[in-house]
Amino acid sequence: MTLYCGAYLPESGLSDSPFVGALTRVAAKLTSMNGRKKSLEDPHLDLYFLVPGSTDVPPFRGMRFHSFDRANRRLRIESSVPAHMVASRHCQAYVLAAIQDAVENAADFFSREHIDFDHQAYDLMIAHLVETH
C-alpha cells in the first residue's frame, strides 16, 4: 500500500502558499506512517494536486483519473485545487478530504479492474491523519 501526494505549481511563488504548506505537512505525516510493509504486488495510488496560478488554471474542476500503469499497478489521480483554497485557512482539511475522495475513487477503479485494494487500510490511515491534524 503506497500513497504518494504531489503538486503541480505553475509559478514558483506558490511554493510558499498555505496550501503547499498544508500539503507538505500531510505528506510528511504520510511518510512517517509507513509502518506497514510495502509490497510490490500492492496497487499504488498517486494523487497530484494541480494548483492554479495567475494565468495557468487547471482545465477541469474536481478530480479526474489521469492514467493507470498496469505493469506497475500505479493509478494516478489529479485534483484541481480551487483558487480560493490556495490561501485558505481550511487547506489542510481540503487536502485530507481530497485524499479520502481519491482513495474512494481508487477503490472503485481497482474493483472494476479486479485488483485487490486494501480500502480499509487506507481508511485507517486517513482516520489517523485526521486525528493527528
Tab-separated table of C-alpha atoms in Angstrom:
chain	number	residue	atom	x	y	z
A	1	MET	CA	0.000	0.000	0.000
A	2	THR	CA	1.525	3.266	-1.077
A	3	LEU	CA	0.017	6.686	-1.366
A	4	TYR	CA	2.009	9.463	-2.961
A	5	CYS	CA	0.870	13.084	-2.868
A	6	GLY	CA	2.430	15.751	-5.041
A	7	ALA	CA	1.594	19.117	-6.521
A	8	TYR	CA	1.947	20.891	-9.824
A	9	LEU	CA	2.882	24.517	-9.181
A	10	PRO	CA	2.774	26.686	-12.317
A	11	GLU	CA	4.507	29.595	-10.511
A	12	SER	CA	7.426	29.490	-8.076
A	13	GLY	CA	5.698	31.865	-5.637
A	14	LEU	CA	3.073	29.200	-4.929
A	15	SER	CA	5.627	27.094	-3.076
A	16	ASP	CA	5.223	29.437	-0.084
A	17	SER	CA	1.420	29.293	-0.112
A	18	PRO	CA	-0.630	27.970	2.811
A	19	PHE	CA	-1.919	25.198	0.547
A	20	VAL	CA	1.567	23.881	-0.221
A	21	GLY	CA	2.462	24.138	3.465
A	22	ALA	CA	-0.588	22.064	4.393
A	23	LEU	CA	0.138	19.503	1.685
A	24	THR	CA	3.757	19.242	2.836
A	25	ARG	CA	2.697	18.614	6.450
A	26	VAL	CA	0.232	15.916	5.412
A	27	ALA	CA	2.754	14.279	3.066
A	28	ALA	CA	5.399	14.275	5.809
A	29	LYS	CA	2.939	12.610	8.168
A	30	LEU	CA	2.137	10.005	5.495
A	31	THR	CA	5.837	9.285	5.097
A	32	SER	CA	6.287	8.811	8.839
A	33	MET	CA	3.309	6.428	8.967
A	34	ASN	CA	4.962	3.801	6.764
A	35	GLY	CA	4.526	1.133	9.413
A	36	ARG	CA	3.048	-1.422	7.039
A	37	LYS	CA	5.477	-3.346	4.914
A	38	LYS	CA	5.156	-2.311	1.301
A	39	SER	CA	4.634	-4.980	-1.282
A	40	LEU	CA	5.391	-4.610	-4.943
A	41	GLU	CA	2.170	-6.511	-5.561
A	42	ASP	CA	0.009	-3.880	-3.860
A	43	PRO	CA	-1.523	-1.258	-6.123
A	44	HIS	CA	-0.124	2.251	-5.769
A	45	LEU	CA	-2.085	5.489	-5.676
A	46	ASP	CA	-0.547	8.782	-6.744
A	47	LEU	CA	-2.554	11.944	-6.083
A	48	TYR	CA	-1.409	15.130	-7.755
A	49	PHE	CA	-2.852	18.487	-6.763
A	50	LEU	CA	-2.997	20.946	-9.642
A	51	VAL	CA	-2.624	24.358	-8.019
A	52	PRO	CA	-3.871	27.318	-10.069
A	53	GLY	CA	-1.568	30.208	-10.854
A	54	SER	CA	-2.365	33.704	-12.016
A	55	THR	CA	-2.557	32.602	-15.655
A	56	ASP	CA	-2.334	28.807	-15.559
A	57	VAL	CA	-5.550	27.243	-14.263
A	58	PRO	CA	-6.363	23.505	-14.437
A	59	PRO	CA	-8.773	22.777	-17.325
A	60	PHE	CA	-11.266	20.941	-15.093
A	61	ARG	CA	-12.904	21.145	-11.676
A	62	GLY	CA	-12.815	18.456	-9.042
A	63	MET	CA	-10.935	15.221	-9.535
A	64	ARG	CA	-10.112	13.071	-12.537
A	65	PHE	CA	-8.264	9.906	-13.406
A	66	HIS	CA	-5.033	10.695	-15.185
A	67	SER	CA	-3.603	7.279	-16.004
A	68	PHE	CA	-3.098	3.708	-14.893
A	69	ASP	CA	0.191	1.897	-15.353
A	70	ARG	CA	-0.927	-1.739	-15.349
A	71	ALA	CA	2.601	-3.166	-15.253
A	72	ASN	CA	3.460	-1.239	-12.061
A	73	ARG	CA	-0.127	-1.210	-10.754
A	74	ARG	CA	0.057	2.568	-10.310
A	75	LEU	CA	-3.061	4.722	-10.544
A	76	ARG	CA	-2.605	8.453	-10.969
A	77	ILE	CA	-5.422	10.793	-9.982
A	78	GLU	CA	-5.411	14.579	-10.329
A	79	SER	CA	-7.260	17.048	-8.136
A	80	SER	CA	-7.903	20.587	-9.328
A	81	VAL	CA	-7.411	22.962	-6.401
A	82	PRO	CA	-9.920	25.847	-6.338
A	83	ALA	CA	-8.204	29.260	-6.441
A	84	HIS	CA	-9.758	30.338	-3.141
A	85	MET	CA	-8.218	27.318	-1.403
A	86	VAL	CA	-4.591	28.289	-2.132
A	87	ALA	CA	-4.518	30.806	0.729
A	88	SER	CA	-7.392	29.440	2.816
A	89	ARG	CA	-7.093	28.536	6.481
A	90	HIS	CA	-9.006	25.371	5.542
A	91	CYS	CA	-6.423	23.993	3.116
A	92	GLN	CA	-5.347	21.136	5.363
A	93	ALA	CA	-8.953	19.934	5.689
A	94	TYR	CA	-9.228	20.216	1.904
A	95	VAL	CA	-6.097	18.105	1.378
A	96	LEU	CA	-7.380	15.407	3.730
A	97	ALA	CA	-10.820	15.401	2.078
A	98	ALA	CA	-9.225	15.137	-1.373
A	99	ILE	CA	-7.120	12.188	-0.213
A	100	GLN	CA	-10.270	10.472	1.074
A	101	ASP	CA	-12.043	11.109	-2.246
A	102	ALA	CA	-9.061	9.789	-4.192
A	103	VAL	CA	-8.987	6.606	-2.102
A	104	GLU	CA	-12.713	6.046	-2.680
A	105	ASN	CA	-12.290	6.622	-6.413
A	106	ALA	CA	-9.280	4.289	-6.460
A	107	ALA	CA	-11.258	1.594	-4.640
A	108	ASP	CA	-13.982	1.800	-7.298
A	109	PHE	CA	-11.412	1.706	-10.096
A	110	PHE	CA	-9.471	-1.248	-8.707
A	111	SER	CA	-12.702	-3.127	-8.019
A	112	ARG	CA	-13.766	-2.730	-11.670
A	113	GLU	CA	-10.312	-3.928	-12.739
A	114	HIS	CA	-10.494	-6.927	-10.366
A	115	ILE	CA	-7.379	-5.778	-8.496
A	116	ASP	CA	-7.228	-6.258	-4.728
A	117	PHE	CA	-7.095	-2.898	-2.975
A	118	ASP	CA	-6.965	-2.672	0.818
A	119	HIS	CA	-9.520	0.117	1.165
A	120	GLN	CA	-9.811	-0.494	4.909
A	121	ALA	CA	-6.082	0.084	5.464
A	122	TYR	CA	-6.297	3.385	3.603
A	123	ASP	CA	-9.367	4.389	5.632
A	124	LEU	CA	-7.487	3.687	8.859
A	125	MET	CA	-4.509	5.673	7.635
A	126	ILE	CA	-6.717	8.636	6.721
A	127	ALA	CA	-8.537	8.458	10.061
A	128	HIS	CA	-5.161	8.620	11.797
A	129	LEU	CA	-4.141	11.610	9.664
A	130	VAL	CA	-7.346	13.436	10.552
A	131	GLU	CA	-6.894	12.689	14.271
A	132	THR	CA	-3.319	13.985	14.310
A	133	HIS	CA	-4.006	17.151	12.327
